[in-house]
Coordinates of N, CA and C in Angstrom, one line a residue:
X1 N -21.5 75.1 -12.0 CA -21.8 76.4 -11.5 C -20.5 77.2 -11.4
X2 N -20.4 78.4 -12.0 CA -19.2 79.2 -11.9 C -19.0 79.8 -10.6
X3 N -17.8 80.1 -10.2 CA -17.5 80.7 -8.9 C -17.5 82.2 -9.1
X4 N -18.0 83.0 -8.1 CA -18.0 84.4 -8.2 C -16.6 84.9 -8.4
X5 N -16.4 86.0 -9.0 CA -15.1 86.6 -9.3 C -14.3 86.9 -8.1
X6 N -15.0 87.2 -7.0 CA -14.3 87.5 -5.7 C -13.6 86.2 -5.2
X7 N -14.3 85.1 -5.4 CA -13.7 83.8 -4.9 C -12.5 83.5 -5.8
X8 N -12.6 83.8 -7.1 CA -11.4 83.6 -7.9 C -10.2 84.4 -7.5
X9 N -10.5 85.6 -7.1 CA -9.4 86.4 -6.6 C -8.7 85.8 -5.3
X10 N -9.6 85.3 -4.4 CA -9.1 84.7 -3.2 C -8.2 83.4 -3.6
X11 N -8.7 82.7 -4.6 CA -7.9 81.5 -4.9 C -6.5 81.8 -5.4
X12 N -6.3 83.0 -5.9 CA -4.9 83.3 -6.3 C -4.0 83.4 -5.2
X13 N -4.5 83.7 -4.0 CA -3.6 83.9 -2.9 C -3.8 82.9 -1.7
X14 N -4.5 81.8 -2.1 CA -4.8 80.8 -1.0 C -4.6 79.4 -1.6
X15 N -4.5 78.4 -0.7 CA -4.4 77.0 -1.1 C -5.6 76.2 -0.8
X16 N -5.9 75.3 -1.7 CA -7.0 74.3 -1.4 C -6.4 73.2 -0.6
X17 N -6.8 73.0 0.6 CA -6.4 71.9 1.5 C -7.6 71.1 1.9
X18 N -7.3 70.1 2.7 CA -8.4 69.2 3.1 C -8.7 69.4 4.6
X19 N -10.0 69.6 4.9 CA -10.4 69.8 6.3 C -10.3 68.4 7.0
X20 N -9.4 68.3 8.0 CA -9.3 67.0 8.7 C -10.6 66.5 9.3
X21 N -11.5 67.3 9.7 CA -12.7 66.9 10.3 C -13.7 66.3 9.3
X22 N -13.9 67.0 8.2 CA -14.9 66.6 7.2 C -14.4 66.0 6.0
X23 N -13.1 66.2 5.7 CA -12.6 65.7 4.4 C -12.9 66.5 3.2
X24 N -13.6 67.7 3.5 CA -13.9 68.6 2.4 C -12.8 69.5 2.1
X25 N -12.8 70.0 0.9 CA -11.8 71.0 0.5 C -12.1 72.3 1.2
X26 N -11.0 73.0 1.5 CA -11.1 74.3 2.1 C -10.0 75.2 1.7
X27 N -10.2 76.5 1.7 CA -9.1 77.4 1.3 C -8.4 78.0 2.5
X28 N -7.1 77.9 2.4 CA -6.2 78.5 3.5 C -5.2 79.4 2.9
X29 N -5.2 80.6 3.4 CA -4.2 81.6 2.9 C -2.9 81.4 3.6
X30 N -1.8 81.3 2.8 CA -0.5 81.1 3.3 C -0.4 80.1 4.4
X31 N -0.6 78.8 4.1 CA -0.6 77.8 5.1 C 0.8 77.6 5.7
X32 N 0.8 77.4 7.0 CA 2.1 77.2 7.7 C 2.6 75.8 7.5
X33 N 3.9 75.5 7.8 CA 4.4 74.1 7.7 C 3.6 73.1 8.5
X34 N 3.1 73.5 9.6 CA 2.2 72.6 10.4 C 0.9 72.2 9.7
X35 N 0.3 73.2 9.1 CA -0.9 73.0 8.4 C -0.7 72.1 7.2
X36 N 0.4 72.4 6.5 CA 0.7 71.6 5.3 C 1.0 70.1 5.7
X37 N 1.7 69.9 6.8 CA 2.0 68.6 7.3 C 0.7 67.9 7.6
X38 N -0.2 68.6 8.4 CA -1.4 68.0 8.7 C -2.3 67.6 7.5
X39 N -2.2 68.5 6.5 CA -2.9 68.2 5.2 C -2.3 67.0 4.6
X40 N -1.0 66.8 4.6 CA -0.4 65.6 4.1 C -0.9 64.3 4.8
X41 N -1.1 64.4 6.1 CA -1.5 63.2 6.9 C -3.0 62.9 6.4
X42 N -3.8 63.9 6.3 CA -5.2 63.6 5.8 C -5.2 63.0 4.4
X43 N -4.4 63.6 3.5 CA -4.3 63.0 2.2 C -3.8 61.6 2.2
X44 N -2.9 61.3 3.0 CA -2.4 59.9 3.1 C -3.5 59.0 3.6
X45 N -4.3 59.4 4.6 CA -5.4 58.6 5.1 C -6.4 58.4 4.0
X46 N -6.5 59.3 3.0 CA -7.4 59.1 1.9 C -6.8 58.4 0.7
X47 N -5.6 57.9 0.9 CA -4.8 57.1 -0.1 C -4.5 58.0 -1.3
X48 N -4.4 59.3 -1.1 CA -4.0 60.3 -2.1 C -2.5 60.5 -1.9
X49 N -1.7 59.5 -2.2 CA -0.3 59.5 -1.7 C 0.6 60.6 -2.4
X50 N 0.4 60.7 -3.7 CA 1.3 61.7 -4.4 C 1.0 63.1 -3.9
X51 N -0.3 63.4 -3.7 CA -0.7 64.7 -3.1 C -0.1 64.9 -1.7
X52 N -0.1 63.8 -0.9 CA 0.4 63.9 0.4 C 1.9 64.2 0.4
X53 N 2.6 63.5 -0.5 CA 4.1 63.8 -0.6 C 4.3 65.2 -1.0
X54 N 3.5 65.8 -1.9 CA 3.6 67.2 -2.3 C 3.4 68.1 -1.1
X55 N 2.4 67.8 -0.3 CA 2.1 68.6 0.8 C 3.3 68.6 1.8
X56 N 3.9 67.4 2.1 CA 5.0 67.3 3.0 C 6.2 68.1 2.4
X57 N 6.4 67.9 1.1 CA 7.5 68.7 0.4 C 7.3 70.2 0.6
X58 N 6.1 70.7 0.5 CA 5.9 72.1 0.7 C 6.2 72.5 2.1
X59 N 5.8 71.7 3.1 CA 6.1 71.9 4.5 C 7.6 72.0 4.7
X60 N 8.3 71.0 4.1 CA 9.8 71.0 4.3 C 10.5 72.2 3.6
X61 N 9.9 72.6 2.5 CA 10.5 73.7 1.7 C 10.4 75.0 2.6
X62 N 9.3 75.1 3.4 CA 9.2 76.3 4.3 C 10.1 76.1 5.6
X63 N 10.2 74.8 6.0 CA 10.9 74.5 7.3 C 11.7 73.3 7.1
X64 N 13.0 73.5 6.6 CA 13.8 72.3 6.2 C 14.1 71.4 7.4
X65 N 14.2 71.9 8.6 CA 14.5 71.1 9.7 C 13.2 70.8 10.4
X66 N 12.4 69.9 9.8 CA 11.1 69.6 10.3 C 11.1 68.0 10.3
X67 N 11.6 67.4 11.4 CA 11.7 65.9 11.4 C 10.4 65.2 11.2
X68 N 9.3 65.7 11.8 CA 8.0 65.0 11.6 C 7.6 65.0 10.1
X69 N 7.8 66.1 9.4 CA 7.4 66.1 8.0 C 8.3 65.1 7.2
X70 N 9.6 65.1 7.5 CA 10.5 64.1 6.8 C 10.0 62.7 7.1
X71 N 9.7 62.4 8.3 CA 9.3 61.1 8.7 C 8.0 60.7 8.1
X72 N 7.0 61.6 8.1 CA 5.7 61.2 7.5 C 5.9 61.1 6.0
X73 N 6.7 61.9 5.4 CA 7.0 61.7 3.9 C 7.5 60.3 3.7
X74 N 8.4 59.9 4.5 CA 9.0 58.5 4.4 C 7.9 57.4 4.5
X75 N 7.0 57.6 5.5 CA 5.9 56.7 5.6 C 5.1 56.5 4.4
X76 N 4.8 57.6 3.7 CA 4.0 57.6 2.5 C 4.8 56.9 1.4
X77 N 6.0 57.3 1.2 CA 6.9 56.7 0.2 C 7.0 55.2 0.4
X78 N 7.2 54.7 1.6 CA 7.2 53.3 1.9 C 5.9 52.6 1.6
X79 N 4.8 53.3 1.9 CA 3.5 52.7 1.6 C 3.3 52.4 0.1
X80 N 3.9 53.2 -0.8 CA 3.8 53.0 -2.2 C 5.0 52.3 -2.8
X81 N 5.8 51.7 -2.0 CA 6.9 50.9 -2.4 C 8.2 51.6 -2.9
X82 N 8.3 52.9 -2.6 CA 9.5 53.6 -3.0 C 10.4 53.7 -1.8
X83 N 11.0 52.5 -1.5 CA 11.7 52.3 -0.2 C 13.0 53.1 -0.1
X84 N 13.8 53.2 -1.2 CA 15.0 53.9 -1.1 C 14.8 55.4 -0.8
X85 N 13.7 55.9 -1.4 CA 13.3 57.3 -1.1 C 12.8 57.5 0.3
X86 N 12.1 56.5 0.7 CA 11.6 56.5 2.1 C 12.8 56.5 3.1
X87 N 13.8 55.7 2.8 CA 15.0 55.6 3.6 C 15.6 57.0 3.7
X88 N 15.8 57.6 2.6 CA 16.4 59.0 2.6 C 15.6 59.9 3.4
X89 N 14.3 59.9 3.4 CA 13.4 60.8 4.2 C 13.6 60.5 5.7
X90 N 13.6 59.2 6.1 CA 13.9 58.9 7.5 C 15.2 59.4 7.9
X91 N 16.2 59.3 7.1 CA 17.5 59.7 7.5 C 17.6 61.2 7.6
X92 N 16.8 61.9 6.8 CA 16.7 63.4 6.9 C 16.1 63.7 8.3
X93 N 15.1 63.0 8.7 CA 14.5 63.2 10.0 C 15.5 63.0 11.1
X94 N 16.3 62.0 11.0 CA 17.2 61.6 12.0 C 18.4 62.6 12.0
X95 N 18.7 63.2 10.9 CA 19.8 64.2 10.8 C 19.4 65.4 11.7
X96 N 18.1 65.7 11.7 CA 17.6 66.8 12.4 C 17.4 66.5 13.9
X97 N 16.9 65.3 14.1 CA 16.5 64.8 15.5 C 17.0 63.4 15.7
X98 N 18.2 63.2 16.1 CA 18.8 61.8 16.2 C 18.1 60.9 17.2
X99 N 17.3 61.5 18.2 CA 16.6 60.6 19.1 C 15.1 60.4 18.7
X100 N 14.8 60.6 17.5 CA 13.4 60.5 17.0 C 13.1 59.0 16.8
X101 N 12.5 58.4 17.8 CA 12.3 57.0 17.9 C 11.5 56.5 16.7
X102 N 10.4 57.2 16.4 CA 9.5 56.7 15.2 C 10.4 56.6 14.0
X103 N 11.2 57.6 13.7 CA 12.0 57.6 12.5 C 13.1 56.5 12.6
X104 N 13.6 56.2 13.8 CA 14.6 55.1 13.9 C 13.9 53.8 13.6
X105 N 12.7 53.6 14.1 CA 12.0 52.4 13.9 C 11.6 52.2 12.4
X106 N 11.1 53.3 11.9 CA 10.7 53.3 10.5 C 11.8 53.0 9.5
X107 N 12.9 53.6 9.8 CA 14.2 53.4 9.0 C 14.6 52.0 9.2
X108 N 14.6 51.5 10.4 CA 15.0 50.1 10.6 C 14.1 49.1 9.8
X109 N 12.8 49.4 9.8 CA 11.8 48.5 9.1 C 12.1 48.5 7.6
X110 N 12.4 49.7 7.1 CA 12.7 49.7 5.6 C 13.9 48.9 5.3
X111 N 14.9 49.1 6.2 CA 16.2 48.4 5.9 C 16.0 46.9 6.0
X112 N 15.1 46.4 6.8 CA 14.7 45.0 6.9 C 14.1 44.6 5.5
X113 N 13.2 45.4 5.0 CA 12.6 45.1 3.7 C 13.6 45.0 2.6
X114 N 14.7 45.8 2.8 CA 15.8 45.8 1.8 C 16.9 44.8 2.1
X115 N 16.6 43.9 3.1 CA 17.6 42.9 3.4 C 18.9 43.4 4.0
X116 N 18.8 44.5 4.6 CA 20.0 45.2 5.2 C 19.8 45.1 6.7
X117 N 19.9 43.8 7.2 CA 19.5 43.5 8.6 C 20.5 44.1 9.6
X118 N 21.8 44.1 9.3 CA 22.8 44.6 10.3 C 22.5 46.1 10.5
X119 N 22.2 46.8 9.5 CA 22.0 48.2 9.7 C 20.7 48.4 10.5
X120 N 19.7 47.6 10.2 CA 18.4 47.7 10.9 C 18.6 47.4 12.4
X121 N 19.4 46.4 12.7 CA 19.7 46.1 14.1 C 20.3 47.3 14.9
X122 N 21.2 48.0 14.2 CA 21.8 49.1 14.8 C 20.8 50.2 15.2
X123 N 19.8 50.4 14.3 CA 18.8 51.4 14.5 C 17.8 51.0 15.6
X124 N 17.4 49.7 15.6 CA 16.5 49.2 16.7 C 17.2 49.3 18.1
X125 N 18.5 49.1 18.1 CA 19.3 49.2 19.4 C 19.3 50.7 19.8
X126 N 19.5 51.6 18.9 CA 19.4 53.0 19.2 C 18.1 53.4 19.8
X127 N 17.0 52.9 19.1 CA 15.7 53.2 19.6 C 15.4 52.7 21.0
X128 N 15.9 51.5 21.3 CA 15.7 50.9 22.6 C 16.4 51.7 23.7
X129 N 17.4 52.4 23.4 CA 18.1 53.2 24.4 C 17.1 54.3 24.8
X130 N 16.3 54.8 23.9 CA 15.3 55.9 24.3 C 14.0 55.3 24.8
X131 N 13.6 54.1 24.4 CA 12.4 53.5 24.9 C 12.7 52.0 25.3
X132 N 13.3 51.9 26.4 CA 13.7 50.5 26.9 C 12.6 49.6 27.3
X133 N 11.4 50.1 27.4 CA 10.2 49.3 27.8 C 9.2 49.2 26.7
X134 N 9.7 49.3 25.4 CA 8.7 49.2 24.3 C 8.7 47.8 23.7
X135 N 7.7 47.1 24.0 CA 7.6 45.7 23.6 C 7.7 45.6 22.1
X136 N 7.2 46.5 21.3 CA 7.3 46.5 19.8 C 8.7 46.5 19.3
X137 N 9.5 47.3 20.0 CA 10.9 47.4 19.6 C 11.7 46.1 19.8
X138 N 11.4 45.4 20.9 CA 12.0 44.1 21.1 C 11.5 43.1 20.1
X139 N 10.3 43.2 19.8 CA 9.7 42.3 18.8 C 10.3 42.6 17.4
X140 N 10.5 43.8 17.0 CA 11.1 44.1 15.7 C 12.5 43.6 15.7
X141 N 13.3 43.8 16.8 CA 14.7 43.4 16.8 C 14.7 41.8 16.8
X142 N 13.8 41.2 17.5 CA 13.7 39.7 17.4 C 13.5 39.2 16.0
X143 N 12.6 39.8 15.3 CA 12.3 39.4 13.9 C 13.6 39.5 13.1
X144 N 14.3 40.6 13.3 CA 15.5 40.9 12.5 C 16.6 39.9 12.8
X145 N 16.7 39.6 14.1 CA 17.7 38.6 14.5 C 17.4 37.2 14.0
X146 N 16.1 36.9 14.0 CA 15.7 35.6 13.5 C 16.0 35.5 12.0
X147 N 15.8 36.6 11.3 CA 16.1 36.6 9.8 C 17.5 36.4 9.5
X148 N 18.4 36.7 10.4 CA 19.8 36.6 10.2 C 20.4 35.3 10.8
X149 N 19.5 34.4 11.3 CA 19.9 33.2 11.9 C 20.4 33.2 13.3
X150 N 20.2 34.3 14.0 CA 20.6 34.5 15.4 C 19.3 34.2 16.2
X151 N 19.0 32.9 16.2 CA 17.7 32.5 16.7 C 17.6 32.5 18.2
X152 N 18.6 32.1 18.9 CA 18.6 32.1 20.3 C 18.4 33.6 20.8
X153 N 19.1 34.5 20.2 CA 19.0 35.9 20.6 C 17.6 36.4 20.3
X154 N 17.0 35.9 19.2 CA 15.7 36.4 18.8 C 14.7 35.9 19.9
X155 N 14.8 34.7 20.3 CA 13.9 34.1 21.4 C 14.0 35.0 22.6
X156 N 15.2 35.4 23.0 CA 15.4 36.2 24.2 C 14.7 37.5 24.0
X157 N 14.7 38.1 22.8 CA 14.0 39.3 22.6 C 12.5 39.1 22.6
X158 N 12.0 38.0 22.0 CA 10.6 37.7 22.1 C 10.1 37.6 23.5
X159 N 11.0 37.0 24.4 CA 10.7 36.9 25.8 C 10.6 38.2 26.4
X160 N 11.5 39.1 26.0 CA 11.4 40.5 26.6 C 10.1 41.2 26.2
X161 N 9.8 41.0 24.9 CA 8.5 41.7 24.4 C 7.3 41.1 25.2
X162 N 7.3 39.8 25.4 CA 6.1 39.2 26.0 C 6.1 39.5 27.5
X163 N 7.2 39.7 28.1 CA 7.3 40.1 29.5 C 6.6 41.5 29.7
X164 N 6.8 42.4 28.7 CA 6.3 43.7 28.8 C 4.8 43.7 28.3
X165 N 4.5 42.8 27.5 CA 3.1 42.7 26.9 C 2.7 41.3 26.8
X166 N 2.2 40.7 27.9 CA 1.9 39.2 27.9 C 1.0 38.7 26.8
X167 N 0.1 39.5 26.3 CA -0.9 39.1 25.3 C -0.5 39.5 23.9
X168 N 0.8 39.6 23.7 CA 1.4 40.0 22.4 C 1.3 38.8 21.5
X169 N 0.2 38.6 20.7 CA 0.0 37.4 19.9 C 1.1 37.2 18.9
X170 N 1.5 38.2 18.2 CA 2.5 38.0 17.2 C 3.9 37.6 17.7
X171 N 4.2 38.1 18.9 CA 5.5 37.7 19.6 C 5.4 36.2 20.0
X172 N 4.3 35.8 20.5 CA 4.2 34.4 20.9 C 4.3 33.5 19.6
X173 N 3.6 33.9 18.5 CA 3.6 33.1 17.3 C 5.1 33.0 16.7
X174 N 5.7 34.2 16.6 CA 7.1 34.2 16.0 C 8.1 33.5 16.9
X175 N 7.8 33.6 18.2 CA 8.7 32.8 19.1 C 8.5 31.3 18.8
X176 N 7.3 30.9 18.5 CA 7.1 29.5 18.1 C 7.9 29.1 16.8
X177 N 7.9 30.1 15.9 CA 8.6 29.9 14.6 C 10.1 29.7 14.9
X178 N 10.6 30.5 15.9 CA 12.0 30.5 16.2 C 12.4 29.1 16.9
X179 N 11.5 28.6 17.8 CA 11.8 27.3 18.4 C 11.7 26.2 17.3
X180 N 10.8 26.3 16.3 CA 10.8 25.4 15.3 C 12.0 25.4 14.5
X181 N 12.6 26.5 14.2 CA 13.9 26.6 13.5 C 15.0 25.9 14.3
X182 N 14.9 25.8 15.6 CA 15.8 25.0 16.4 C 15.4 23.6 16.6
X183 N 14.4 23.1 15.9 CA 13.8 21.8 16.0 C 13.3 21.5 17.4
X184 N 12.8 22.5 18.1 CA 12.3 22.3 19.5 C 10.8 22.3 19.4
X185 N 10.2 21.2 19.0 CA 8.8 21.1 18.6 C 7.9 21.4 19.8
X186 N 8.2 20.9 20.9 CA 7.3 21.0 22.1 C 7.2 22.5 22.4
X187 N 8.3 23.2 22.5 CA 8.3 24.6 22.8 C 7.5 25.4 21.7
X188 N 7.7 25.0 20.5 CA 7.0 25.7 19.4 C 5.5 25.5 19.5
X189 N 5.0 24.3 19.8 CA 3.6 24.1 19.9 C 3.0 24.8 21.1
X190 N 3.8 24.9 22.2 CA 3.3 25.7 23.3 C 3.1 27.2 23.0
X191 N 4.0 27.7 22.2 CA 3.9 29.1 21.7 C 2.7 29.3 20.9
X192 N 2.4 28.4 19.9 CA 1.3 28.5 19.1 C 0.0 28.4 19.9
X193 N 0.0 27.5 20.9 CA -1.2 27.3 21.8 C -1.4 28.7 22.5
X194 N -0.4 29.3 23.0 CA -0.5 30.5 23.7 C -1.0 31.6 22.8
X195 N -0.5 31.6 21.6 CA -1.0 32.6 20.6 C -2.5 32.5 20.4
X196 N -3.0 31.2 20.3 CA -4.4 31.0 20.0 C -5.3 31.3 21.3
X197 N -4.7 31.2 22.5 CA -5.4 31.6 23.7 C -5.7 33.1 23.6
X198 N -4.6 33.8 23.1 CA -4.8 35.3 23.1 C -5.6 35.7 21.9
X199 N -5.4 35.0 20.7 CA -6.2 35.4 19.5 C -6.6 34.1 18.8
X200 N -7.8 33.6 19.1 CA -8.2 32.2 18.6 C -8.2 32.1 17.1
X201 N -8.4 33.2 16.4 CA -8.4 33.2 14.9 C -7.1 33.6 14.2
X202 N -6.0 33.4 15.0 CA -4.7 33.8 14.4 C -4.3 32.8 13.3
X203 N -4.4 33.3 12.1 CA -4.2 32.4 10.9 C -2.9 31.7 10.9
X204 N -1.8 32.4 11.1 CA -0.5 31.8 11.0 C -0.3 30.8 12.1
X205 N -0.7 31.1 13.3 CA -0.6 30.1 14.4 C -1.4 28.8 14.2
X206 N -2.6 29.0 13.6 CA -3.4 27.8 13.3 C -2.7 27.0 12.2
X207 N -2.2 27.6 11.2 CA -1.5 26.9 10.1 C -0.2 26.2 10.6
X208 N 0.6 27.0 11.4 CA 1.8 26.4 11.9 C 1.6 25.3 12.8
X209 N 0.6 25.4 13.7 CA 0.3 24.3 14.6 C -0.1 23.0 13.9
X210 N -0.9 23.3 12.8 CA -1.4 22.1 12.1 C -0.4 21.4 11.2
X211 N 0.7 22.2 10.9 CA 1.8 21.6 10.1 C 3.1 21.4 10.8
X212 N 3.1 21.6 12.1 CA 4.3 21.4 12.9 C 4.7 19.9 13.0

C-alpha cells in the first residue's frame, strides 16, 4: 500500500525511530541526542547492533560530550566482538566523565578480554574509589588478580565481595577455584558446597566439585 503524499513530505524532515514501548517504527522530527541514544538502546535490545551504533553515532555527532552515548556505543561494539573499538568508546566516555563507574568497569572488562590485566586492575581500583561497597567490583578485580597469578589477593577480594553479598554464587565458586590453585582442597570444596547451597544447579561448581 502506498503512503499518502503528505506522509512522504513528512518523511523528508523526520526520522524513523523505534518506539521503546511497542517496538514499532515511529516518526520523530529532529530527534534530540537523548532520543537518539534511547533509540540505540532499543535497537541493541532487538539485536540490531549496526543500527544501534549508527543511532549512538548520531547522538554523539549532535552532542560530542555525551558520556552515556559513548559508553553504550562501547557496549554494543563489545557485544559484536569489536573490542578495540569498544575500548576507544569507553575511553571517550571517561575523557568526558572520569568518574563514570559504568565506563570504568566496562573498559576494565574489555581490557581483561584483551589480556591487558594490569590496565584493567587500574580501572577497577578507580571504580572502587567511587563505589567502595560494590560487590561486583571486588569480584571483577578478584578474577583479574587470579588471572595474573595473584591468587591470595584474589581470595581477599572474593571475601570482600561475599561480605557485601553473602549469596554471591559466582564469587563463592571462583573463590573455590582460587583455593584449588593453591592446592587447598578442603577450602575449595567448602566453597563449592556453599555455591551449591546458594544455587543448586550451578554447573561449574557441580563440575569442579566432582573433579576436585
